[in-house]
mmCIF file of C-alpha atoms in Angstrom:
data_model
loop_
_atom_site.group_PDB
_atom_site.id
_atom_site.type_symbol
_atom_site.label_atom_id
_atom_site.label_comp_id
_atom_site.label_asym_id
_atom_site.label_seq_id
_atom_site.Cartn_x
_atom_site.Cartn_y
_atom_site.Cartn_z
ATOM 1 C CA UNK A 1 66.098 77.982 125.243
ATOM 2 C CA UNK A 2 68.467 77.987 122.763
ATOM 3 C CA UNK A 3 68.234 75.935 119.582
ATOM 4 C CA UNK A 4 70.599 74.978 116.583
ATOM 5 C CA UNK A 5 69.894 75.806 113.204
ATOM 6 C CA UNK A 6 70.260 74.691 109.402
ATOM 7 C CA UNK A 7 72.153 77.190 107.128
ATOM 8 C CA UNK A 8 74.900 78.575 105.286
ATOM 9 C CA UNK A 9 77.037 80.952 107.327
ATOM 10 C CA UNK A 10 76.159 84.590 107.271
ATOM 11 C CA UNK A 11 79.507 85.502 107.016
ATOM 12 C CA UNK A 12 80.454 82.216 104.048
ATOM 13 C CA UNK A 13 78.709 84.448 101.843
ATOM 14 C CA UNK A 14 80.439 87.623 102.216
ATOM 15 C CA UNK A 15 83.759 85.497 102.127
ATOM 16 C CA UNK A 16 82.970 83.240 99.057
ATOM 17 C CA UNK A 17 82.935 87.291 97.192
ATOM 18 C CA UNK A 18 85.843 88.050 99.066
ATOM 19 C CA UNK A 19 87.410 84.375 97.459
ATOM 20 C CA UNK A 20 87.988 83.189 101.068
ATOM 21 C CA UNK A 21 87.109 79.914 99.996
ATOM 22 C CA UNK A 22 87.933 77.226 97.682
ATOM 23 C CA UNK A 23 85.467 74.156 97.440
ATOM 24 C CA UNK A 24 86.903 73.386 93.751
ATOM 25 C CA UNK A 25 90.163 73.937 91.523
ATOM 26 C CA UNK A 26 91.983 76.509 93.108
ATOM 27 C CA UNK A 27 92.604 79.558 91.543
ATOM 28 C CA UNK A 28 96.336 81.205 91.487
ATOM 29 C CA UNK A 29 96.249 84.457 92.852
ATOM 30 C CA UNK A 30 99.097 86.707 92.489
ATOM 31 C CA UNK A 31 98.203 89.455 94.814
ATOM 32 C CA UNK A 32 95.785 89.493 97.980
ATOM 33 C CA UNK A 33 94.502 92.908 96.396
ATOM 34 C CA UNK A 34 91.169 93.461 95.572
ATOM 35 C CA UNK A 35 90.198 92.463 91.749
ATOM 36 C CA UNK A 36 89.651 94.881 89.102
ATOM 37 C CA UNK A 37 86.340 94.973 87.757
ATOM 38 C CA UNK A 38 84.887 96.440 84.367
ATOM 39 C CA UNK A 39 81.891 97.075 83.019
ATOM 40 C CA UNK A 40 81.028 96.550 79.060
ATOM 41 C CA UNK A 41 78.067 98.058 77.476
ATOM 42 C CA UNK A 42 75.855 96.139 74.699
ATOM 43 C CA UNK A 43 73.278 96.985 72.038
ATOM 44 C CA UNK A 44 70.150 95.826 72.279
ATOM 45 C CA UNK A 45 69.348 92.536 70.518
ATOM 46 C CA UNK A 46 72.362 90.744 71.900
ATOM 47 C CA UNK A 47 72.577 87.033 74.166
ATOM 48 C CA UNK A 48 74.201 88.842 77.269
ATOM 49 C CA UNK A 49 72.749 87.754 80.276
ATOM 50 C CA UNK A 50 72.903 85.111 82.925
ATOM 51 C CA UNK A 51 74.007 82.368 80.803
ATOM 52 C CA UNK A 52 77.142 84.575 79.992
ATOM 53 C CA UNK A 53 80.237 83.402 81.158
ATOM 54 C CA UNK A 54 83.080 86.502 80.506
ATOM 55 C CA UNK A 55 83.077 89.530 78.681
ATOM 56 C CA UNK A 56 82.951 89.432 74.783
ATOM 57 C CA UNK A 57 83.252 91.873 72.359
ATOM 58 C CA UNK A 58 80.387 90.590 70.369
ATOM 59 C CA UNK A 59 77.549 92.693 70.323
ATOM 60 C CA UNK A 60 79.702 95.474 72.420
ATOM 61 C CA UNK A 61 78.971 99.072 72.078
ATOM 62 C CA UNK A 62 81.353 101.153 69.709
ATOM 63 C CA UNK A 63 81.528 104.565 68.856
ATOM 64 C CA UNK A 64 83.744 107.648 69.640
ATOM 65 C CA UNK A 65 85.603 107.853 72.950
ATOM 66 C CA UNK A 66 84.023 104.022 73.824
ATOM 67 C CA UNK A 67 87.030 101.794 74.413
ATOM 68 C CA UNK A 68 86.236 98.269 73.946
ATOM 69 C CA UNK A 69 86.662 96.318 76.667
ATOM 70 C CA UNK A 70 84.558 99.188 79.141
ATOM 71 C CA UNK A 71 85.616 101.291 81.799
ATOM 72 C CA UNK A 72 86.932 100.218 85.053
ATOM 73 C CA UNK A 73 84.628 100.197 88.292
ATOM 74 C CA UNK A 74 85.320 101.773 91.518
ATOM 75 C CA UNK A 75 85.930 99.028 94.166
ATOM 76 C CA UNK A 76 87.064 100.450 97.545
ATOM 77 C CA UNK A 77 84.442 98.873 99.774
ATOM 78 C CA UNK A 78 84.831 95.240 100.494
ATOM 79 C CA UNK A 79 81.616 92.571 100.374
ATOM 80 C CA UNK A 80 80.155 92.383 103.739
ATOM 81 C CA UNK A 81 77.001 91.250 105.717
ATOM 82 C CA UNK A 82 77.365 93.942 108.293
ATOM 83 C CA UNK A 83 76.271 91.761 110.669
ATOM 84 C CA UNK A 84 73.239 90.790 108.805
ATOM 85 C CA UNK A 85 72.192 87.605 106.293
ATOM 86 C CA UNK A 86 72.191 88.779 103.234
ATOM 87 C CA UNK A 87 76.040 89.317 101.376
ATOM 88 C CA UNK A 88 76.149 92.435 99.249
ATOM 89 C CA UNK A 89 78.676 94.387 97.065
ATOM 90 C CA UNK A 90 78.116 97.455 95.465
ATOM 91 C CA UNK A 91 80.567 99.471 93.059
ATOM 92 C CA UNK A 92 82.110 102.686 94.846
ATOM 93 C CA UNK A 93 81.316 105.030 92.109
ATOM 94 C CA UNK A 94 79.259 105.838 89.501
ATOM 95 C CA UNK A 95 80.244 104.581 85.980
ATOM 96 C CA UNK A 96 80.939 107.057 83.555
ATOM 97 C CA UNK A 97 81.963 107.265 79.945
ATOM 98 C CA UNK A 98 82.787 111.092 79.456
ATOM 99 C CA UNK A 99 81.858 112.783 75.567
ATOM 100 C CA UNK A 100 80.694 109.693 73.922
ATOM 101 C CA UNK A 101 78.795 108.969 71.137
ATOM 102 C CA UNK A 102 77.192 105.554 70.720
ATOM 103 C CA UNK A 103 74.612 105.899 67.777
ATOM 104 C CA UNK A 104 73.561 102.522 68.208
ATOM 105 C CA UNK A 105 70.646 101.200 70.769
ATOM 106 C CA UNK A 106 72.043 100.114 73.924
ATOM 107 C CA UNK A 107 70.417 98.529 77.060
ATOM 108 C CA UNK A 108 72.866 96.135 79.110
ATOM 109 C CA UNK A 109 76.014 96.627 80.866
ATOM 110 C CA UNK A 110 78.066 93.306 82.114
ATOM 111 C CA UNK A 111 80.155 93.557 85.039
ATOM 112 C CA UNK A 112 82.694 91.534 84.588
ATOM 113 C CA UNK A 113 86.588 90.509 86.575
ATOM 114 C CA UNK A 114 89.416 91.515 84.761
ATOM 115 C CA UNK A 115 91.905 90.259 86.882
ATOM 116 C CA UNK A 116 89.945 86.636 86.641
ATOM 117 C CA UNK A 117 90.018 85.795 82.868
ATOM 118 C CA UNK A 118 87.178 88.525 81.938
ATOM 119 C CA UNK A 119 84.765 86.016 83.505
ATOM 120 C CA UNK A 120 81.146 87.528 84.294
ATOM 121 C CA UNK A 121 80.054 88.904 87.401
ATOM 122 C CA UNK A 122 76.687 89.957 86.199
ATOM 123 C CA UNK A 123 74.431 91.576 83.440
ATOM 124 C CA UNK A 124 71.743 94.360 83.871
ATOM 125 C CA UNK A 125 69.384 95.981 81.560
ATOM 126 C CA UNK A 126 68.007 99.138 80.904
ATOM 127 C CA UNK A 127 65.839 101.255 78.988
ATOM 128 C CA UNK A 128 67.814 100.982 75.551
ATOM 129 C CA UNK A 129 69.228 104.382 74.705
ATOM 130 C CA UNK A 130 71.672 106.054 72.793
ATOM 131 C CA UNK A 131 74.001 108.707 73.477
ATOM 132 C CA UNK A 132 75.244 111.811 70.879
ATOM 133 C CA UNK A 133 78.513 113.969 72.039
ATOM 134 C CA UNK A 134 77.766 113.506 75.802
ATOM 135 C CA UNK A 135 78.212 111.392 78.693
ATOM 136 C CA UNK A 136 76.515 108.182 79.595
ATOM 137 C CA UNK A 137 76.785 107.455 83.323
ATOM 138 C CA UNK A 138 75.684 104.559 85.497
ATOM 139 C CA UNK A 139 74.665 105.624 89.397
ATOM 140 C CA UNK A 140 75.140 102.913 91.646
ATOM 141 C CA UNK A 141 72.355 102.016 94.136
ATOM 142 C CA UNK A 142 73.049 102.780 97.861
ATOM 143 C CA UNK A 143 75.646 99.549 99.470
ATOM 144 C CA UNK A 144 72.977 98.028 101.771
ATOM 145 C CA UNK A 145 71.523 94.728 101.929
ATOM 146 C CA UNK A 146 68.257 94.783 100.518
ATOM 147 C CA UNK A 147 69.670 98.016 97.925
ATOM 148 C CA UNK A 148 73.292 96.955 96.592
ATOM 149 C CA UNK A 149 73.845 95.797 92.992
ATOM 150 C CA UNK A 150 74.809 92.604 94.054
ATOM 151 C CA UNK A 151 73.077 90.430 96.824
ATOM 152 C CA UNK A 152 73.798 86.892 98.123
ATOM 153 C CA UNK A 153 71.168 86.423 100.997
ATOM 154 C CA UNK B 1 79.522 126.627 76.273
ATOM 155 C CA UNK B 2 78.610 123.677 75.637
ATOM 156 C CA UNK B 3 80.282 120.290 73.636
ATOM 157 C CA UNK B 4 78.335 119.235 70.419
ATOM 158 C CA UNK B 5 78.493 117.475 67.334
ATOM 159 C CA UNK B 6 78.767 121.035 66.501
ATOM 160 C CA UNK B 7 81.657 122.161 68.171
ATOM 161 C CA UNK B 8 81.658 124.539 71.470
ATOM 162 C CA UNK B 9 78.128 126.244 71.401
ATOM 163 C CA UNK B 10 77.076 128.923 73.918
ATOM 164 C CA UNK B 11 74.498 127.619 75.885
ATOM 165 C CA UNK B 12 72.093 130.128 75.031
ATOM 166 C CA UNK B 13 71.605 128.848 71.625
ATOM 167 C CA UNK B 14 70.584 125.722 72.730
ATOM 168 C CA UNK B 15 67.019 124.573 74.138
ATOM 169 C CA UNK B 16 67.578 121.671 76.406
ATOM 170 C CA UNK B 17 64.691 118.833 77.046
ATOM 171 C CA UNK B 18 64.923 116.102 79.981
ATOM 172 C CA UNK B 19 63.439 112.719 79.255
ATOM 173 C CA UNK B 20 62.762 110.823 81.944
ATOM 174 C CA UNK B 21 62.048 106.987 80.892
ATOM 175 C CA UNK B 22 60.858 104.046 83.516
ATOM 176 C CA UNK B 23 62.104 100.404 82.051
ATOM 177 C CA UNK B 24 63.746 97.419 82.777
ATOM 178 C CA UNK B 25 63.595 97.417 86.432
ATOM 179 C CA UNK B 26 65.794 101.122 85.468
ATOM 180 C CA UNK B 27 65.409 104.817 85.263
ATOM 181 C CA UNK B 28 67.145 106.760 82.490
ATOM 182 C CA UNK B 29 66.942 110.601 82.380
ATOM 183 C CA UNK B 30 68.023 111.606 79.263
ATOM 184 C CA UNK B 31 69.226 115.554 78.490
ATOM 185 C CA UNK B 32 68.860 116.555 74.879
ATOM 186 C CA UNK B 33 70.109 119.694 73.609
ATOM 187 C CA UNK B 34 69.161 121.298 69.723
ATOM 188 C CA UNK B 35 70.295 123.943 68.090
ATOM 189 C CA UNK B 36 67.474 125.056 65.439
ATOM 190 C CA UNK B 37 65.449 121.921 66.233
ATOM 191 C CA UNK B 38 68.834 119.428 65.572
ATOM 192 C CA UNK B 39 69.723 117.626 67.995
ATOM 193 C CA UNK B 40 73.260 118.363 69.001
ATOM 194 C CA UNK B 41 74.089 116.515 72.337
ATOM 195 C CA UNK B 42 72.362 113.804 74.569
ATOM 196 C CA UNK B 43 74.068 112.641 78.059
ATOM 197 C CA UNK B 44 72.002 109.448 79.611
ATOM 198 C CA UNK B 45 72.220 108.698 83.296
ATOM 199 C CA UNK B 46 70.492 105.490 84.164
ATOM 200 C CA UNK B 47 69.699 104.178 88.195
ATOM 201 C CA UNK B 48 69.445 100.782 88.077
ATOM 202 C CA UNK B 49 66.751 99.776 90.568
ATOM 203 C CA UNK B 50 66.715 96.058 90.060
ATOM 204 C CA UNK B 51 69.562 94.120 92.329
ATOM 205 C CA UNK B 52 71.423 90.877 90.927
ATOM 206 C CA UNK B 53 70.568 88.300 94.100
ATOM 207 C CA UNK B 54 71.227 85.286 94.936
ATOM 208 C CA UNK B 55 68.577 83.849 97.529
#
């Protein structure tokens, strides 16, 4: 027999990153279209991480063909559950800045939403590294729900 | 031909070395090129393994 269970709805998360919902001040949204989303890179040594609410150029990267601010991210495949638990969201693309140089020691990149006030989506860490006349490039982890970059389960 | 802090180099000139480096929950595989034992161009690709979740 059948019996009812305690839980948030599979499908509330995919829809609170889809902004489905609003369960505070609502937010004016000027187009139904998918944000855009950027990623920054830092040097090592820096604050960014989970207490960080939106991008800032402190402690950014800089250096020849680096724009501050970061590169746009790939976003053509909506958050889902696919039927599943667990929410997850994954950038479309790899992220790639083409013939840089960035002489200083790096290790985070912060996703952040541009179309949202810069405000934080998430930070990740690395290795810290540098780059010298070349190309720096991010691959993004297969979209699947124990494997995407970002997971609500 | 390659791009350097040198300019356009054939790639012949240049001896290439892959470092491969496990940290952070990431991989980075690093490609470093020299020409005469300088180091003239590195590209970095890093996989991040470790997910941001929420559970």
């Amino acid at each position: 027999m059948a019996a009812n269970t305690q839980g948030l709805a599979n499908s509330f998360k995919a829809e609170v990153l889809q902004a489905v919902h609003n369960l505070g001040v609502a937010v004016t949204r000027v187009t139904s279209a998918a944000d855009t989303i950027k990623a920054a890179l830092y040097t090592q040594n820096q604050s960014i991480g989970p207490a960080t609410t939106a991008y800032t150029s402190a402690g950014e990267v800089a250096g020849t063909n680096y724009s501050a601010g970061g590169n746009t991210v790939a976003n053509a495949v909506a958050p889902t559950t696919a039927g599943g638990a667990t929410a997850y969201w994954t950038p479309s693309g790899n992220i790639t800045w083409s013939t840089v140089t960035l002489a200083t020691l790096f290790d985070t990149v912060l996703l952040y939403n541009a179309s949202q006030g810069n405000r934080a989506i998430g930070a990740f860490t690395f290795g810290s590294q540098t780059v010298t006349a070349g190309n720096f490039t991010l691959t993004t982890p297969v979209n699947g729900p124990t494997t995407a970059l970002i997971q609500l389960g | 031909m390659v791009y350097t802090t040198d300019g356009l180099i054939e790639r012949s000139r240049l001896q290439v070395k892959d470092v491969v480096r496990d940290d952070h929950g990431s991989r980075a595989i690093a490609t470093e090129w020299y020409l005469d034992g300088r180091l003239v161009r590195r590209d970095v690709t890093v996989s991040i393994l470790n997910p941001a979740s929420v559970n």
